[in-house]
CSV table of C-alpha atoms in Angstrom, one decimal:
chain,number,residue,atom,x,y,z
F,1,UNK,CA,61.6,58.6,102.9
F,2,UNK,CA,58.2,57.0,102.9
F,3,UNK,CA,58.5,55.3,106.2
F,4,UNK,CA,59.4,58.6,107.6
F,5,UNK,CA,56.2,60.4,106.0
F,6,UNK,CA,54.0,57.5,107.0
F,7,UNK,CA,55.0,58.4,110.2
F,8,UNK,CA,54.2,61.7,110.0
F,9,UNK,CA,51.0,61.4,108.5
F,10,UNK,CA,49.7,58.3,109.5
F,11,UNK,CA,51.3,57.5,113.3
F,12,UNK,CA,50.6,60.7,115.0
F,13,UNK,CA,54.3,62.2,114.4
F,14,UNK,CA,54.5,65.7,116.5
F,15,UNK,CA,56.3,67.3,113.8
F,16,UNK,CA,53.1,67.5,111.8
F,17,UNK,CA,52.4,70.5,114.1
F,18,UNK,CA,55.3,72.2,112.7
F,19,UNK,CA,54.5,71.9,109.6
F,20,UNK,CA,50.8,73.1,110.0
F,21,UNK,CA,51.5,77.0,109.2
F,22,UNK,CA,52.9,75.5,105.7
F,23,UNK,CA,49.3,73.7,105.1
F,24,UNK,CA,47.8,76.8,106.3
F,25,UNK,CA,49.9,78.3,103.2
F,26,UNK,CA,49.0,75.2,101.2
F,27,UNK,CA,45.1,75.5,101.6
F,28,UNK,CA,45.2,79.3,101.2
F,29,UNK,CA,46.9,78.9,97.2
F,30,UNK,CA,44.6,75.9,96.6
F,31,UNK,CA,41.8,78.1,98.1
F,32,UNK,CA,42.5,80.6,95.4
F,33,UNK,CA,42.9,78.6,92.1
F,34,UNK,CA,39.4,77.1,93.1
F,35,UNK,CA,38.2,80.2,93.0
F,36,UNK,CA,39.7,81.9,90.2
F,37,UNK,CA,37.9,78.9,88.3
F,38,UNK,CA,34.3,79.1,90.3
F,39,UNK,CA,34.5,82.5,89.3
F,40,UNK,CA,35.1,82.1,85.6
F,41,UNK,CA,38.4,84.1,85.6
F,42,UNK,CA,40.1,80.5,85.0
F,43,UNK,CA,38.4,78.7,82.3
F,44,UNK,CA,37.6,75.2,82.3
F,45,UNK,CA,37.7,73.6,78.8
F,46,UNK,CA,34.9,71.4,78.1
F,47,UNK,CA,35.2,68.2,75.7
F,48,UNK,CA,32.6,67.0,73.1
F,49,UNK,CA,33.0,63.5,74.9
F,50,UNK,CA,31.7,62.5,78.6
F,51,UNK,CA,34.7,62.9,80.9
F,52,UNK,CA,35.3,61.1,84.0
F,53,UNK,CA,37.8,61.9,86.9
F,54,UNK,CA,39.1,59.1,89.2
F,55,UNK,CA,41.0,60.9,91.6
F,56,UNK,CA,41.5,61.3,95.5
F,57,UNK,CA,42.0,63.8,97.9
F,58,UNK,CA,44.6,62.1,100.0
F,59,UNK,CA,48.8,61.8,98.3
F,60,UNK,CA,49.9,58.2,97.9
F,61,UNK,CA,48.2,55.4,96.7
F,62,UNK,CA,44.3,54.3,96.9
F,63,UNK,CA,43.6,52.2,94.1
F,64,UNK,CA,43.0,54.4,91.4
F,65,UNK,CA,44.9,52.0,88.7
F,66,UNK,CA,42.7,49.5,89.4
F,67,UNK,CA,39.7,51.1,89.3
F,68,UNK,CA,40.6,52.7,85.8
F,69,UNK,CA,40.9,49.1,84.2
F,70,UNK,CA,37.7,48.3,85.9
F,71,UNK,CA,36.0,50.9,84.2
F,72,UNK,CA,37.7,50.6,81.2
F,73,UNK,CA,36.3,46.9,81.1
F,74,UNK,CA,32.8,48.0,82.4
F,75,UNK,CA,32.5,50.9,79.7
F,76,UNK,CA,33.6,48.3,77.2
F,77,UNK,CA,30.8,45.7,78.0
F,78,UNK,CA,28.2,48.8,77.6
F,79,UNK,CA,29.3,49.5,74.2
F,80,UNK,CA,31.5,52.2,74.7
F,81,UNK,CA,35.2,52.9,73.6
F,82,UNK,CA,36.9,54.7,76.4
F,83,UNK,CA,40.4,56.3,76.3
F,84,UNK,CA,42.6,57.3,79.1
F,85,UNK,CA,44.8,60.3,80.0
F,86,UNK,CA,47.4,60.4,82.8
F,87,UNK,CA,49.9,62.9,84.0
F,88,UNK,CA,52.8,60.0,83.6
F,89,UNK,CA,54.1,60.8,87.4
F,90,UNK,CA,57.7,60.9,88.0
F,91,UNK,CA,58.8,61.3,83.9
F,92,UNK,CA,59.5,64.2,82.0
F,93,UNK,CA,57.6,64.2,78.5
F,94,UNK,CA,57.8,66.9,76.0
F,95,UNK,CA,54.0,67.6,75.5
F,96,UNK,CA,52.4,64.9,75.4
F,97,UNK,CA,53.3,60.8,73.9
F,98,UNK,CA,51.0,58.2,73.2
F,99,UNK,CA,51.3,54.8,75.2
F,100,UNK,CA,51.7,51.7,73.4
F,101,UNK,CA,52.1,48.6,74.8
F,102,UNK,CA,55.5,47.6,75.1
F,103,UNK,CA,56.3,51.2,76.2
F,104,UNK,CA,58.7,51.2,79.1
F,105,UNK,CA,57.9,52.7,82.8
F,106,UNK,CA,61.1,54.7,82.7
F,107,UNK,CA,59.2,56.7,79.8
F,108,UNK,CA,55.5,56.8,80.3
F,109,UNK,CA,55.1,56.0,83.9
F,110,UNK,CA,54.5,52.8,85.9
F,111,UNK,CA,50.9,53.4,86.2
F,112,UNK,CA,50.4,54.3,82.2
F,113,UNK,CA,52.6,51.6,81.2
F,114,UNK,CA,50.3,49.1,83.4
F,115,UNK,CA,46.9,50.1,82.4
F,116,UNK,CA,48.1,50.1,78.6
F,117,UNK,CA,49.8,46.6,78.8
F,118,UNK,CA,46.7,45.0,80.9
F,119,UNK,CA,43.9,46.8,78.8
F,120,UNK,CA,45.7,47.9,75.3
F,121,UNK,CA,43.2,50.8,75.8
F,122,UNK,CA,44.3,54.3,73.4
F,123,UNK,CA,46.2,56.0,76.4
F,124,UNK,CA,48.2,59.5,76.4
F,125,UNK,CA,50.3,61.4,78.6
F,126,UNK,CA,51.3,64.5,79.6
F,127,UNK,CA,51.7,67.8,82.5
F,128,UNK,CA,48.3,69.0,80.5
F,129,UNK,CA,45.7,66.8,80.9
F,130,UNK,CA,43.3,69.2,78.3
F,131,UNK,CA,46.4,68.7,75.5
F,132,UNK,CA,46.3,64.9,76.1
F,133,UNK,CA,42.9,64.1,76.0
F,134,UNK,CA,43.0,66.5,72.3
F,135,UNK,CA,45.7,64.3,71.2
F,136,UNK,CA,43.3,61.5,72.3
F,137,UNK,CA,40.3,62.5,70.4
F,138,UNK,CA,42.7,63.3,67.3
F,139,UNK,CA,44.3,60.0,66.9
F,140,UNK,CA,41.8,57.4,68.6
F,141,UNK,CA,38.0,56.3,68.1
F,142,UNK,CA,37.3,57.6,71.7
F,143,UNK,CA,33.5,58.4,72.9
F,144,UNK,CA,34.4,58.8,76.5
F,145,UNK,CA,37.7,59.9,78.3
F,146,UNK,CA,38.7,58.3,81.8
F,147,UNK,CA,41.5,60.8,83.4
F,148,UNK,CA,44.0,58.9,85.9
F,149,UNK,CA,44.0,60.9,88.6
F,150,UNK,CA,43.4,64.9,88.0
F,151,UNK,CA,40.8,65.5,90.3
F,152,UNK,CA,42.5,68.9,91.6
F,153,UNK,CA,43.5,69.7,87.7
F,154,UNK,CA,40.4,72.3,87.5
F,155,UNK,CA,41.0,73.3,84.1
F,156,UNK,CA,39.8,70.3,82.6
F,157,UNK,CA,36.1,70.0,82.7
F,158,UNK,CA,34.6,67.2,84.1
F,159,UNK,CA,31.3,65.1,84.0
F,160,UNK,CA,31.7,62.2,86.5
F,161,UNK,CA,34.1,62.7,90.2
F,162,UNK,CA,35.2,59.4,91.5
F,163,UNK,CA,36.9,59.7,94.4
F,164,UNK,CA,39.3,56.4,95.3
F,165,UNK,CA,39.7,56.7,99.2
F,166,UNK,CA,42.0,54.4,101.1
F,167,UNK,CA,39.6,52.6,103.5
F,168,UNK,CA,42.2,51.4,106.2
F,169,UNK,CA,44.1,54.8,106.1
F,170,UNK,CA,41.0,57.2,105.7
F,171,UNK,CA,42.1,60.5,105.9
F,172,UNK,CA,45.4,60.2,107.8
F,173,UNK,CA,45.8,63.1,110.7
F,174,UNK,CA,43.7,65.0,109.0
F,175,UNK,CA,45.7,67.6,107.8
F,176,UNK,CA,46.6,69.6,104.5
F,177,UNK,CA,50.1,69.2,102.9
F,178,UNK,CA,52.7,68.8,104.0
F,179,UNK,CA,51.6,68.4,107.4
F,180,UNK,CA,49.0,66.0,106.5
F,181,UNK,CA,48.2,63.7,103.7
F,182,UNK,CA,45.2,65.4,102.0
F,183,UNK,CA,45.0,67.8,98.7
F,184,UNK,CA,41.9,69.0,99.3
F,185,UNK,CA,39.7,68.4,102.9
F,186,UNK,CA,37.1,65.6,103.6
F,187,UNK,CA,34.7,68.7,102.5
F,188,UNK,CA,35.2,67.9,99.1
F,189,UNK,CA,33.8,65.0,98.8
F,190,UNK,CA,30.3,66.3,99.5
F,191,UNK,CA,30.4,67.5,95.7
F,192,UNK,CA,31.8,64.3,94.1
F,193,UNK,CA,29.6,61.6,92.3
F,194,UNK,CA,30.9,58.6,94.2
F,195,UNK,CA,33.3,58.1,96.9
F,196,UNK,CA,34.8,54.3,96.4
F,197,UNK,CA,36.4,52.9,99.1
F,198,UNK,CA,39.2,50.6,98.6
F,199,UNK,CA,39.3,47.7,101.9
F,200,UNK,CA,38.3,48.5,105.1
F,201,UNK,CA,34.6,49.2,105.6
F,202,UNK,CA,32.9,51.8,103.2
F,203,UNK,CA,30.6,54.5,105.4
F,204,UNK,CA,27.4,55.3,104.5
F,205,UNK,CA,26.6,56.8,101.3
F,206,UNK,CA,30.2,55.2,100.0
F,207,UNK,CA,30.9,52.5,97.7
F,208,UNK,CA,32.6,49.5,98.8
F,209,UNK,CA,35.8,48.5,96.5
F,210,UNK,CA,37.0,45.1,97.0
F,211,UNK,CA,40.4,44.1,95.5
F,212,UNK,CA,40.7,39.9,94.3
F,213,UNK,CA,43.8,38.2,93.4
F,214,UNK,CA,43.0,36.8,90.0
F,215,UNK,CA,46.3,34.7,88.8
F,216,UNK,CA,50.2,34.6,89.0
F,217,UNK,CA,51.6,36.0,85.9
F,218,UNK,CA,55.8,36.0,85.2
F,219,UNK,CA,57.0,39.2,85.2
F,220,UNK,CA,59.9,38.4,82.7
F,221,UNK,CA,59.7,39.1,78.9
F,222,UNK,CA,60.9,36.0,78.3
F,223,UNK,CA,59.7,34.1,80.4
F,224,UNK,CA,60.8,30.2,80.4
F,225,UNK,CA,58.3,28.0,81.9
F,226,UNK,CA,59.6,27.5,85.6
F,227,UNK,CA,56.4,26.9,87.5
F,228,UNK,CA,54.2,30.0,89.7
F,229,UNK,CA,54.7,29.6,93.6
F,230,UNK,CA,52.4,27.8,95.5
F,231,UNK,CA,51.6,28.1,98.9
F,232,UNK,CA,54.9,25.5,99.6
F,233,UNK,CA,57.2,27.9,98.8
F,234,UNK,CA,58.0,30.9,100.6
F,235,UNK,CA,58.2,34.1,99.0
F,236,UNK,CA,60.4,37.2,99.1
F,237,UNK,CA,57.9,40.0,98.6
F,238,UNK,CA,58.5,43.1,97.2
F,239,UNK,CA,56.2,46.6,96.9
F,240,UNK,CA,56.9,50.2,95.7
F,241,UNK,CA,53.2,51.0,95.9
F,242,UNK,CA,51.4,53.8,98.1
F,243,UNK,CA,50.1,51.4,100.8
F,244,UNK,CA,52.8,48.1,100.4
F,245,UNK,CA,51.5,46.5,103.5
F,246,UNK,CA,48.1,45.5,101.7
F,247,UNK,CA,49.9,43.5,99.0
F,248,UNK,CA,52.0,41.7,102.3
F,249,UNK,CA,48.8,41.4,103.8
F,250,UNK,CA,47.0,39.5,100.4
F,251,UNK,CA,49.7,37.3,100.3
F,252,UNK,CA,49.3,36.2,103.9
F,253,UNK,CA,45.9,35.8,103.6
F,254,UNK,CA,45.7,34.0,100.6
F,255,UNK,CA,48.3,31.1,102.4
F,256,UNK,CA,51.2,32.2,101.0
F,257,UNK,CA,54.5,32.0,103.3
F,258,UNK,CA,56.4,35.2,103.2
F,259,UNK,CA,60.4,34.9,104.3
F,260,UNK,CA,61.0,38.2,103.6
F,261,UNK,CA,59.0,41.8,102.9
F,262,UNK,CA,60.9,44.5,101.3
F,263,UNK,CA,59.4,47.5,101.0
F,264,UNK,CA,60.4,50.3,98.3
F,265,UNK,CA,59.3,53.7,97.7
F,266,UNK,CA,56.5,54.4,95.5
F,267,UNK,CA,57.1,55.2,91.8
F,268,UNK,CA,60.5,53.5,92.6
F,269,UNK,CA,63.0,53.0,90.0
F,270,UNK,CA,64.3,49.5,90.6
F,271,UNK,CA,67.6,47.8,89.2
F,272,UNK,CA,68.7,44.5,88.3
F,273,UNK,CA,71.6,44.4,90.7
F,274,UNK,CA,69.4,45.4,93.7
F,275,UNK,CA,66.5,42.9,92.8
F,276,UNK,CA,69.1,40.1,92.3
F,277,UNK,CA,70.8,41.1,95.3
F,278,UNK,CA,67.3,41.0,97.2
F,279,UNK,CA,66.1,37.6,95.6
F,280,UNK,CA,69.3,35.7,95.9
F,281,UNK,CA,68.0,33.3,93.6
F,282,UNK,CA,65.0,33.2,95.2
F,283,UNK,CA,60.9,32.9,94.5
F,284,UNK,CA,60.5,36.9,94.1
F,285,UNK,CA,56.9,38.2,93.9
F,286,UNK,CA,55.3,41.9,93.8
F,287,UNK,CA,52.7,43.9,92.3
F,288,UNK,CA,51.5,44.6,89.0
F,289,UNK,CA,52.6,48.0,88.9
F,290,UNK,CA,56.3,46.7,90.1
F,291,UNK,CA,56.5,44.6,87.1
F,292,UNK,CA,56.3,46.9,84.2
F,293,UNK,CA,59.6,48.0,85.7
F,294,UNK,CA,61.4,45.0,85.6
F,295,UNK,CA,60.4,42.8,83.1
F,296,UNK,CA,63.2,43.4,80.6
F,297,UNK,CA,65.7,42.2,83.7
F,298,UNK,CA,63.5,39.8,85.9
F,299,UNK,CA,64.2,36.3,85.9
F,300,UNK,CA,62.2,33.2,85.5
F,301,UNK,CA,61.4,32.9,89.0
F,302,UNK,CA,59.7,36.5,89.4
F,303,UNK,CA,56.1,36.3,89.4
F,304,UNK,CA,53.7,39.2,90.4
F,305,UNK,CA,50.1,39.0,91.1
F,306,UNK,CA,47.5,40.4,89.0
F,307,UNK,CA,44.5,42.1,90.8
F,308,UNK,CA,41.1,42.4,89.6
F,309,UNK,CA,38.6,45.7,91.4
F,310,UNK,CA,34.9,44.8,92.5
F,311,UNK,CA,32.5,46.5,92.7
F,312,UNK,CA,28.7,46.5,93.5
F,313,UNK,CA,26.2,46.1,90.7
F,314,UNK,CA,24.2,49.2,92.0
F,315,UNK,CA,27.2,51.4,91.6
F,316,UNK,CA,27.8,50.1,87.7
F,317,UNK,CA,23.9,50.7,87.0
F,318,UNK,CA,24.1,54.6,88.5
F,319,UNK,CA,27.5,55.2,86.4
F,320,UNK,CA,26.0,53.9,83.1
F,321,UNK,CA,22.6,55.6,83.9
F,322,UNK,CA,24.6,58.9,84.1
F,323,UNK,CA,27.0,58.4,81.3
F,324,UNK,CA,24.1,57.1,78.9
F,325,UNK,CA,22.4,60.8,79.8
F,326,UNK,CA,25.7,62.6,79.2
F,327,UNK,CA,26.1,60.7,75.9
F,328,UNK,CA,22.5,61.6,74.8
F,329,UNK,CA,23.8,65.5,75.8
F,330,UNK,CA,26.7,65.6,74.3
């Protein structure tokens, strides 16, 4: 399904003509909720704590995990003791849950259970992103809130927009869903606070996001000692990531000899039989965000590879500039 919507969004597929009268539809509703809240006759509920969005305007994976840790890590060093809210995509919770470390994908979400295990930072989930960052401020000593995506979710009130955009992929075609790949047009960000660009070549007036390998880590639980591959021994790869030719492509370029790619949906839900199957006793490596949803199965010889964000210095002194202001507001 992904390779098929790649296609269509990213290759030039005819059929997204066929589709453009349903992102006329598409832009017309969004175009209306926007309103209804610019108006006032939605209201956006404001927070006694600095909120900041990292979001996109674009479906699939840009590097917004990443970036979430990095500023969880940056807020930290300033002195500050962020929390994080998340929609937990692709799992039905009942309100909203806490995350605690150990937590499985299966019931927070791949991208909750990744952040919490890499950061241990207070983290809760839930459809409504006001209710979670309550339950937040309720149970944790939290002076700032960093919401996991939500940039479209207008009823929370917000004090910072990042926008994470892919910088290889850009925009797509160009068009709304479902024609296209974009929730909102390029017009939006004119009205963010910083437009990060993950690879490629940031524009003007963007900030450039660089993504570093930092170590091989075993995937498994219970992990046994067996050694982390070296550039001697070739790899299966796996990814169920937004863009899973960029973690192929780290791999190459960092040496590493791949003798096999497999490439999995995002948000997949991955079992022991089809991993096995796929490794066949074999060095099997893949992202952070695959691992959370294999460790309790993976085997001794599954590693995946822990990235780190950079980004400039400028960008860290404007964000803590503004958030040092907002704290003083608040």
């Amino acid at each position: 399904m992904q390779s098929w919507v790649n296609k269509l969004w990213y290759q030039g597929h005819p059929l997204r003509f066929v589709l453009w009268p349903l992102a006329l539809l598409f832009f017309a509703i969004t175009g209306f909720r926007r309103q209804l809240f610019r108006l006032g006759l939605k209201k956006a509920i404001k927070l006694p704590v600095p909120v900041i969005i990292v979001g996109n305007i674009t479906v699939g994976g840009s590097g917004k995990t990443p970036t979430v840790v990095y500023l969880i890590e940056l807020l930290r060093k300033h002195g500050l003791k962020p929390g994080v809210i998340s929609r937990g995509y692709g799992v039905e919770i009942d309100g909203v849950r806490v995350v605690l470390p150990g937590d499985s994908a299966d019931t927070v979400g791949d991208e909750p259970a990744m952040i919490v295990s890499r950061t241990q930072v207070p983290m809760v989930v839930g459809a409504k992103r006001v209710d979670a960052a309550n339950r937040l401020l309720a149970e944790f000593d939290v002076d700032i809130i960093i919401s996991d995506d939500g940039l479209q979710h207008y009823q929370l009130a917000r004090d910072i927009e990042l926008v994470i955009l892919d910088g290889e992929r850009r925009f797509g075609n160009g068009m709304l869903l479902p024609a296209g790949p974009l929730r909102e047009g390029p017009w939006r960000l004119q009205s963010v606070d910083h437009v990060i660009v993950n690879g490629g070549c940031a524009l003007q007036g963007e900030v450039q996001m660089t993504l570093h390998p930092s170590a091989w880590l075993p995937v498994s639980s219970q992990y046994d000692g067996v050694e982390s591959p070296t550039k001697d021994s070739p790899l299966v790869a796996m990814a169920g990531i937004g863009n899973p030719q960029r973690f192929f492509d780290t791999l190459t370029a960092q040496g590493y000899q791949l003798e096999q790619t497999q490439v999995f949906d995002d948000h997949s839900t991955y079992s022991e039989s089809v991993l096995n199957e796929l490794a066949h006793g074999r060095i099997l490596a893949m992202t952070e965000k695959d691992a959370v949803k294999c460790r309790d199965f993976a085997k001794d010889n599954w590693w995946y590879l822990a990235v780190d964000a950079k980004l400039s210095a400028s960008f860290d002194q404007q964000l803590l500039a503004k958030i040092d202001r907002l704290v003083a507001d608040k």
